[in-house]
Short mmCIF file of C-alpha atoms and ligand atoms in Angstrom, two decimals:
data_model
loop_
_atom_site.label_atom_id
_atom_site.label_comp_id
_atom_site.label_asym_id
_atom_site.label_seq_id
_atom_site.Cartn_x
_atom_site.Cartn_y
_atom_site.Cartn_z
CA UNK N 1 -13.64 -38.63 -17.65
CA UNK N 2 -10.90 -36.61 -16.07
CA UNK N 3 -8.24 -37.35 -19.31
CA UNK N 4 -11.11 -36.05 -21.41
CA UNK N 5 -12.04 -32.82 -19.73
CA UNK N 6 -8.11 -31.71 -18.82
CA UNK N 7 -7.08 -31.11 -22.52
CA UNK N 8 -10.69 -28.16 -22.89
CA UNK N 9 -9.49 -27.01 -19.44
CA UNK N 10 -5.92 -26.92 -20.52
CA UNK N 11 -6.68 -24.64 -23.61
CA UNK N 12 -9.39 -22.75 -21.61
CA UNK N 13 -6.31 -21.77 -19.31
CA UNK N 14 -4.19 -21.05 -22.38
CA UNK N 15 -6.84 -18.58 -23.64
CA UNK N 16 -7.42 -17.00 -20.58
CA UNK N 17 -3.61 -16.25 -19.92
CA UNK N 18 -3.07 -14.92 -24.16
CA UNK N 19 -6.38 -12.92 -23.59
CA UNK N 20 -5.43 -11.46 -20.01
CA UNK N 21 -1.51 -10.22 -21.08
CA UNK N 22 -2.95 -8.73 -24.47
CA UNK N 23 -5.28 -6.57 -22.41
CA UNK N 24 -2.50 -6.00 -20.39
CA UNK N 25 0.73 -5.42 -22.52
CA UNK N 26 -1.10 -5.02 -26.19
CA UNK N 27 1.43 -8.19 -27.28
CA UNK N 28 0.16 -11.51 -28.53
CA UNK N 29 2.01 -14.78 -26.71
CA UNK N 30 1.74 -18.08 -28.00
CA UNK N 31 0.39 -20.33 -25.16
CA UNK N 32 1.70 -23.58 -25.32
CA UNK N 33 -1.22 -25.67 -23.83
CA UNK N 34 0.86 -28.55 -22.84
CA UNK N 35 2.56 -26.24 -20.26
CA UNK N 36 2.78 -27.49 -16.64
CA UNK N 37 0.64 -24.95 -14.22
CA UNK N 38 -1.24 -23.15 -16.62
CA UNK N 39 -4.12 -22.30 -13.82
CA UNK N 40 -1.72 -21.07 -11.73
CA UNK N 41 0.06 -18.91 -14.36
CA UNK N 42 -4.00 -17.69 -15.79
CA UNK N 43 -4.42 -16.42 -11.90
CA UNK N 44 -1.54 -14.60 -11.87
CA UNK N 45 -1.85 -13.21 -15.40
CA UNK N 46 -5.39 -12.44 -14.88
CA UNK N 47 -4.36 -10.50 -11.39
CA UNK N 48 -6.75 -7.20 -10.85
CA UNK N 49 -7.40 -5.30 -7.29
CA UNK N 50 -10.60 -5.85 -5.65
CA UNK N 51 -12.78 -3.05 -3.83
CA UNK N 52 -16.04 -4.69 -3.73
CA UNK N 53 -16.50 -7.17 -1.49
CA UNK N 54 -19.46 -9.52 -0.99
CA UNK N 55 -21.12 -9.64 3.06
CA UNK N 56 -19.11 -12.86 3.15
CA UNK N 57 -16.91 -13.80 6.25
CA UNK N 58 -13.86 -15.27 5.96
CA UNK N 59 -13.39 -18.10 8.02
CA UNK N 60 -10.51 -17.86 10.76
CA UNK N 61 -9.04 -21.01 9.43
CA UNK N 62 -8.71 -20.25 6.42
CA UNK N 63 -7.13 -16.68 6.94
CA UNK N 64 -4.50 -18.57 9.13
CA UNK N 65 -4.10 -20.86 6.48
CA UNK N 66 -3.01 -17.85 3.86
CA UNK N 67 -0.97 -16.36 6.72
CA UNK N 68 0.69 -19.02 7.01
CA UNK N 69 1.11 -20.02 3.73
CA UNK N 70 2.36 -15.74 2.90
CA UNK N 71 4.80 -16.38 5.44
CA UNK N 72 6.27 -19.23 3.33
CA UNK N 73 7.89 -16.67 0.81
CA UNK N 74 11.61 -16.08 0.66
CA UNK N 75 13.33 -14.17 2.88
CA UNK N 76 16.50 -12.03 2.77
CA UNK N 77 19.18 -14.18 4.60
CA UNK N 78 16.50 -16.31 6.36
CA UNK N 79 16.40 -12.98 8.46
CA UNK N 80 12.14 -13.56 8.42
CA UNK N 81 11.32 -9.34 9.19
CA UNK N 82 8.02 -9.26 8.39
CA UNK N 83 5.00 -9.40 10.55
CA UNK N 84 1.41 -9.72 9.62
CA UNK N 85 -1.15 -7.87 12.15
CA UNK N 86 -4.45 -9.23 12.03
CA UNK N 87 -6.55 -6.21 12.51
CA UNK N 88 -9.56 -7.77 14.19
CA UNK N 89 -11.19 -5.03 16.80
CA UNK N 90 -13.58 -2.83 14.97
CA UNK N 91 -12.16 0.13 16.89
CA UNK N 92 -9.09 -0.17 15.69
CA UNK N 93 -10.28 -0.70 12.03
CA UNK N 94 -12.35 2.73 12.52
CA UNK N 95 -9.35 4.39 13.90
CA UNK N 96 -6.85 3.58 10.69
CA UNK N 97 -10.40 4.05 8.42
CA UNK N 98 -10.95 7.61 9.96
CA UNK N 99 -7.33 8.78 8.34
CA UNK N 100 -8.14 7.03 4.96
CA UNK N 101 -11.69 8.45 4.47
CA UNK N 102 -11.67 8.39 0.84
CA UNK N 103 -11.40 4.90 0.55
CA UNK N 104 -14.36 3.04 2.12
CA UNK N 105 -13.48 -0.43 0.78
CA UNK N 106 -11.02 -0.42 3.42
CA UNK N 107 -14.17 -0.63 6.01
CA UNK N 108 -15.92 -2.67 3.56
CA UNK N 109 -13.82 -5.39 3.33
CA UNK N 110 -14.26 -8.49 5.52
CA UNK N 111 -10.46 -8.76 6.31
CA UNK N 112 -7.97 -6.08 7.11
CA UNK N 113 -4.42 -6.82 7.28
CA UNK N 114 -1.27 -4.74 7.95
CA UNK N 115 1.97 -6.22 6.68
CA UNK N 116 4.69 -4.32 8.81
CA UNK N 117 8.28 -4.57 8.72
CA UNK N 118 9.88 -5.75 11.59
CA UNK N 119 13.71 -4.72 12.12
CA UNK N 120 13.38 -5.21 15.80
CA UNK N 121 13.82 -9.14 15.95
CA UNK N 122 17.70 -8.87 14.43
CA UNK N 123 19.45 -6.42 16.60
CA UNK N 124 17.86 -8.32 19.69
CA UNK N 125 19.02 -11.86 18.60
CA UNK N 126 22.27 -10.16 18.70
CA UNK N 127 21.90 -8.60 21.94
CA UNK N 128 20.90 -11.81 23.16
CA UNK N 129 24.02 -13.72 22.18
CA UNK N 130 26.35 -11.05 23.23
CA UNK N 131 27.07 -10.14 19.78
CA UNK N 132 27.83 -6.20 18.27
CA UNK N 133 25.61 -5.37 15.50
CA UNK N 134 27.51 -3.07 13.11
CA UNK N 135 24.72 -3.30 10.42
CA UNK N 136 22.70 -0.52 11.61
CA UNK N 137 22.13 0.85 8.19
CA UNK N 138 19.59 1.78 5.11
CA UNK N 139 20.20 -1.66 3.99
CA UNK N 140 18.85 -2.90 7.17
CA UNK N 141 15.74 -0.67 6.58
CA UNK N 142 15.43 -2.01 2.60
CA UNK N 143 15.76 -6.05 3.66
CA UNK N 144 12.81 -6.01 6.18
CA UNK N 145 10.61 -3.29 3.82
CA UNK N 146 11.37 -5.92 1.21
CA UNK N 147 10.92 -9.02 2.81
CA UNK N 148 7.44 -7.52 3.93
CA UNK N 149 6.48 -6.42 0.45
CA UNK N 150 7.35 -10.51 -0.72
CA UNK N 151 5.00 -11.77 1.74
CA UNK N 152 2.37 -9.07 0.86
CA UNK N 153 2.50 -10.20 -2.46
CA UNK N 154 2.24 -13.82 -1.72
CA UNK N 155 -0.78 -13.44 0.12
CA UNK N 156 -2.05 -11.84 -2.25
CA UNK N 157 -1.44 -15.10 -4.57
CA UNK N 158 -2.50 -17.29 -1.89
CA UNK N 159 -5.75 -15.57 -1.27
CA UNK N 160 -6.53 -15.30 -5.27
CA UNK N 161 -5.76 -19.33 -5.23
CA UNK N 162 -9.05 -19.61 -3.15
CA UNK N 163 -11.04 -17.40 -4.84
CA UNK N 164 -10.60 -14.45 -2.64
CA UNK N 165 -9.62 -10.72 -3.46
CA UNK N 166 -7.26 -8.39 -2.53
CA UNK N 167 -6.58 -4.65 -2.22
CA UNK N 168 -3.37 -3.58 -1.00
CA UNK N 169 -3.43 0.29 0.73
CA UNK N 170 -0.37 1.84 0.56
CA UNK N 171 -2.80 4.97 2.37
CA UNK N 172 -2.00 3.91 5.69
CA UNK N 173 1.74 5.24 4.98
CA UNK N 174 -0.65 8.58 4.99
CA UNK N 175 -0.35 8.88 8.99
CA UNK N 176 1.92 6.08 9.94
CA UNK N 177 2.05 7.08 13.48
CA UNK N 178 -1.56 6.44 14.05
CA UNK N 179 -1.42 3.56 12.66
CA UNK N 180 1.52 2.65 14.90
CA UNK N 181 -0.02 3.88 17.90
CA UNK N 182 -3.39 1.93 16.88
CA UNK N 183 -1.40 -1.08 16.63
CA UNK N 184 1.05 -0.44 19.39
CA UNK N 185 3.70 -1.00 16.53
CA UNK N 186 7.06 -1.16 18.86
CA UNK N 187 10.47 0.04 18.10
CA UNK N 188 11.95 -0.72 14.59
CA UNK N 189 8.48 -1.93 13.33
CA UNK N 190 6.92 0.20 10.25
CA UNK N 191 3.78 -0.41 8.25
CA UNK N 192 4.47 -1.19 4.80
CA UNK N 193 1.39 -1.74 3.25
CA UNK N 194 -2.20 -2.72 4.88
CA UNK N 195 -4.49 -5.29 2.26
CA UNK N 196 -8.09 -5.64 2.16
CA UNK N 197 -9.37 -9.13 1.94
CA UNK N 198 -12.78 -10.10 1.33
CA UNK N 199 -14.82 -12.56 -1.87
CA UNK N 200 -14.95 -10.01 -4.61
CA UNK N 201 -18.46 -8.86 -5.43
CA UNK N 202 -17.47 -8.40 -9.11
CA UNK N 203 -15.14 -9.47 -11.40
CA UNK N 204 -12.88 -6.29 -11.68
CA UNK N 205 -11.01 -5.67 -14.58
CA UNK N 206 -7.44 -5.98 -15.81
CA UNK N 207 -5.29 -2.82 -15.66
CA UNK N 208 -3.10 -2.26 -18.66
CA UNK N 209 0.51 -2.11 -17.74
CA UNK N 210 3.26 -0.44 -19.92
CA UNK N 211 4.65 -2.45 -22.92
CA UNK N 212 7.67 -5.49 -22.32
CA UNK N 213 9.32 -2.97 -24.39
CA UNK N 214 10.04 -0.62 -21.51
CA UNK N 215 10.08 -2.80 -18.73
CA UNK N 216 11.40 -5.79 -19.50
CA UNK N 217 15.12 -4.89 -20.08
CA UNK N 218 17.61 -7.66 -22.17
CA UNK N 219 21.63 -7.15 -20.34
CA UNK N 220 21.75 -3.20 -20.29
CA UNK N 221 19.80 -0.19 -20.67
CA UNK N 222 19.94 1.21 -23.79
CA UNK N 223 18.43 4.41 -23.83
CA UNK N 224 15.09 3.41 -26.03
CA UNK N 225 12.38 5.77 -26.49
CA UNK N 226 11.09 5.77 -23.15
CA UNK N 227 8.96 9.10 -23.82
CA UNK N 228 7.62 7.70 -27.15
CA UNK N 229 6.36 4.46 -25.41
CA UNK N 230 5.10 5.81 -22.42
CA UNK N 231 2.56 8.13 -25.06
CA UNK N 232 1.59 4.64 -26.89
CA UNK N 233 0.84 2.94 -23.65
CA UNK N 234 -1.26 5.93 -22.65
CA UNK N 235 -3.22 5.42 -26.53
CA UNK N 236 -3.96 1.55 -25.79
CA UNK N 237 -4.88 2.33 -21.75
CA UNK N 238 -7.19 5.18 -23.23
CA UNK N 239 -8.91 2.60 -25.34
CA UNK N 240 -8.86 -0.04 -22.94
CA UNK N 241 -9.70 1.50 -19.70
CA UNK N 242 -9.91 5.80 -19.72
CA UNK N 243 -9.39 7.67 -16.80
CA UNK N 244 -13.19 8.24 -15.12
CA UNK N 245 -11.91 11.65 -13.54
CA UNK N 246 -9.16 14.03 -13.60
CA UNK N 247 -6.98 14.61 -10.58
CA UNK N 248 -6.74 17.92 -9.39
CA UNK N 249 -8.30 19.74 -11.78
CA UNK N 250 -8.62 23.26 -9.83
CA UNK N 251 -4.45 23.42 -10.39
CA UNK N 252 -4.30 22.06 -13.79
CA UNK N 253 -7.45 22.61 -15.78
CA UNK N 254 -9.68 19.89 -17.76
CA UNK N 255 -7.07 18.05 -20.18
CA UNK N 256 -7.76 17.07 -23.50
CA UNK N 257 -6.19 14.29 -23.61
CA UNK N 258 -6.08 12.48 -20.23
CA UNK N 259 -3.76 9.36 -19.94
CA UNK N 260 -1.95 7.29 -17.58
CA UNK N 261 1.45 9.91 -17.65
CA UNK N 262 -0.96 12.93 -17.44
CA UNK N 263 -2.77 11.39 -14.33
CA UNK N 264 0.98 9.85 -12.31
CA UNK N 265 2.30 13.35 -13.30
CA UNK N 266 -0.39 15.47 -11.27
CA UNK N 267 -0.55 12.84 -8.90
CA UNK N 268 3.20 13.24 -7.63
CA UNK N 269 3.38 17.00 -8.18
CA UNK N 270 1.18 17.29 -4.78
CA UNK N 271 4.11 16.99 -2.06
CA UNK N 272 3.01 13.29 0.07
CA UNK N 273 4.50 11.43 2.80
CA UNK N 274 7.28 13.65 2.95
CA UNK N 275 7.73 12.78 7.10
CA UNK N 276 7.24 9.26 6.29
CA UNK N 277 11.45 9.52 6.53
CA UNK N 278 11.25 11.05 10.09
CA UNK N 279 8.48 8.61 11.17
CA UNK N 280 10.92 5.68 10.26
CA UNK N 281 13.77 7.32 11.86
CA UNK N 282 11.80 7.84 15.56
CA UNK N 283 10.66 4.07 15.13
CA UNK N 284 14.57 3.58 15.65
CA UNK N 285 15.69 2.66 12.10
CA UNK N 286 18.68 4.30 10.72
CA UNK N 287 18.45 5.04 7.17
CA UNK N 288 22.35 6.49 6.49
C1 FMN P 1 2.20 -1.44 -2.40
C2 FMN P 1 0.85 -1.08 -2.97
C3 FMN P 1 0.10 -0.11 -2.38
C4 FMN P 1 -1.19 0.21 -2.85
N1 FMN P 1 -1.93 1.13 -2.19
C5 FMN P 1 -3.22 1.34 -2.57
C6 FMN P 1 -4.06 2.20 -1.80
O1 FMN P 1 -3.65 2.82 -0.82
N2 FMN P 1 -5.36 2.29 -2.17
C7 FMN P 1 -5.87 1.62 -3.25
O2 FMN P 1 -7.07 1.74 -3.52
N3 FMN P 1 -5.08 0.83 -4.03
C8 FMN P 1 -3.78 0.66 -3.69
N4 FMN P 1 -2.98 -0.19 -4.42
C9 FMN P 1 -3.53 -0.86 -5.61
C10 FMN P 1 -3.02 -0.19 -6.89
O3 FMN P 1 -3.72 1.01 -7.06
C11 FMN P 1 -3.23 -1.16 -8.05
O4 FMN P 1 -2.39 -2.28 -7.89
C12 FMN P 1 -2.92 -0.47 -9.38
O5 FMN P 1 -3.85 0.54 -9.64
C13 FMN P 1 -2.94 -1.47 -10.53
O6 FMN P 1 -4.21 -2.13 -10.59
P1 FMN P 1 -4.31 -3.71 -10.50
O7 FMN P 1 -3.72 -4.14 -9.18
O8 FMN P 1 -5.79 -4.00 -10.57
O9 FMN P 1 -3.55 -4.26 -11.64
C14 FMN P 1 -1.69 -0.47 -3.99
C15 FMN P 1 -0.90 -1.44 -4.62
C16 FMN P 1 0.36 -1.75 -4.12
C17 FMN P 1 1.17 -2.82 -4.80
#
């Protein structure tokens, strides 16, 4: 039974993956359905954000499962700096919700997570073996944001392996020292990113991503038409998935032609997080 069904399943995946990266890169790839992990790569190909969420619990097993399983992923120099804060006590939900009020899945959602970046653990393994610690530095800073952002997205991979969705919220960089006093965040701990979790209510749909062509880069840089592809990959996105509204329209005006560059463009010309810096610096990082 099983040797008959694998080979359909095995092309199903195949489809799914060549269907999911044309939507998503406007290229064609030839699947080869005899390739080893083809579900898993169809998941990841298929990847969307989730902000609909069905009134479904998840069970505390199973989110200590995924923890655990997150906190699997690689990390710089076996250093382990991230943390992930279970935020459990509706309180403390309503407190990071009440900064973030534009985005209600983050209330919705039956899991909320904070993935913070913990630079406290290193300089106090050296204190506690009597050793200096000369490393005091932006690098120090960049290894725990980045070992935090790993294990954010492995979650994420974990929790899509089970069926669950994600959203990851960036927002609560927005006023990180609520946040930190909400979660009593200590010294040389920083929120990188909080994700919702919750069974998706709806299938979501894939986001189109710029072409291979100017992201995926063979030995060097060599000055391609970066301006000419970013205007085709706003042409497919238009067709593919339009922009529903325009951002700030009362400074810019109703554009014609609204695209992907259009929309990043006004996005980052309003002045954001620009304390974020001085937040990181009082937590006790040094970012020289
Ligand atoms: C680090 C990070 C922070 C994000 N922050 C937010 C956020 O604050 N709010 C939100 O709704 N989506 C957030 N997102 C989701 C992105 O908007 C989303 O990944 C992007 O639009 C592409 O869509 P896709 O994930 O469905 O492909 C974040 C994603 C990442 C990786």
């Amino acid at each position: 039974m099983i040797s008959e069904v694998a080979p359909v399943m095995k092309k199903d995946a195949a489809a799914s993956i060549e269907q999911a990266l044309f939507e998503r890169f406007g290229e064609r790839f030839a699947i080869d359905p005899e390739l080893q992990g083809l579900d898993e790569l169809a998941k990841i190909a298929g990847h969307r954000s989730h902000r609909r969420f069905a009134p479904r619990a998840i069970a505390p097993d199973l989110l200590r499962l995924l923890c655990a399983c997150a906190l699997s992923a690689p990390s710089k120099s076996d250093l382990q700096q991230c943390d992930i804060v279970v935020v459990s006590d509706p309180a403390k939900r309503k407190a990071i919700v009440a900064t973030i009020p534009d985005m209600p899945w983050i209330e919705d959602a039956p899991v909320f997570l904070v993935f913070a970046a913990n630079g406290a653990r290193l300089p106090m393994l050296c204190r506690m073996r009597d050793k200096p610690f000369p490393n005091d530095h932006l690098d120090q800073f960049f290894n725990t944001a980045v070992d935090a952002a790993i294990v954010l997205a492995t979650f994420m991979g974990a929790a899509s392996a089970v069926g669950l969705g994600c959203c990851p919220i960036s927002a609560i960089r927005d006023h990180p020292r609520v946040v930190s006093d909400v979660l009593r965040l200590p010294n040389r701990v920083v929120p990188v990113a909080g994700l919702c979790v919750g069974w998706p209510a709806q299938p979501g749909e894939i986001t189109p991503r710029l072409s291979l062509d100017t992201t995926l880069i063979e030995d060097c840089y060599d000055g391609h038409d970066v301006g000419g592809e970013i205007d085709a990959y706003d042409r497919r996105r238009a067709g593919l998935r339009p922009y529903r509204r325009q951002r700030h329209v009362d400074r810019w005006g109703e554009a014609k032609s609204y695209g992907w560059s259009e929309d990043k463009a006004r996005q980052y010309a309003e002045p954001t997080r620009g304390d974020f810096g001085d937040f990181v610096r009082a937590k006790g990082f040094c970012l020289d």
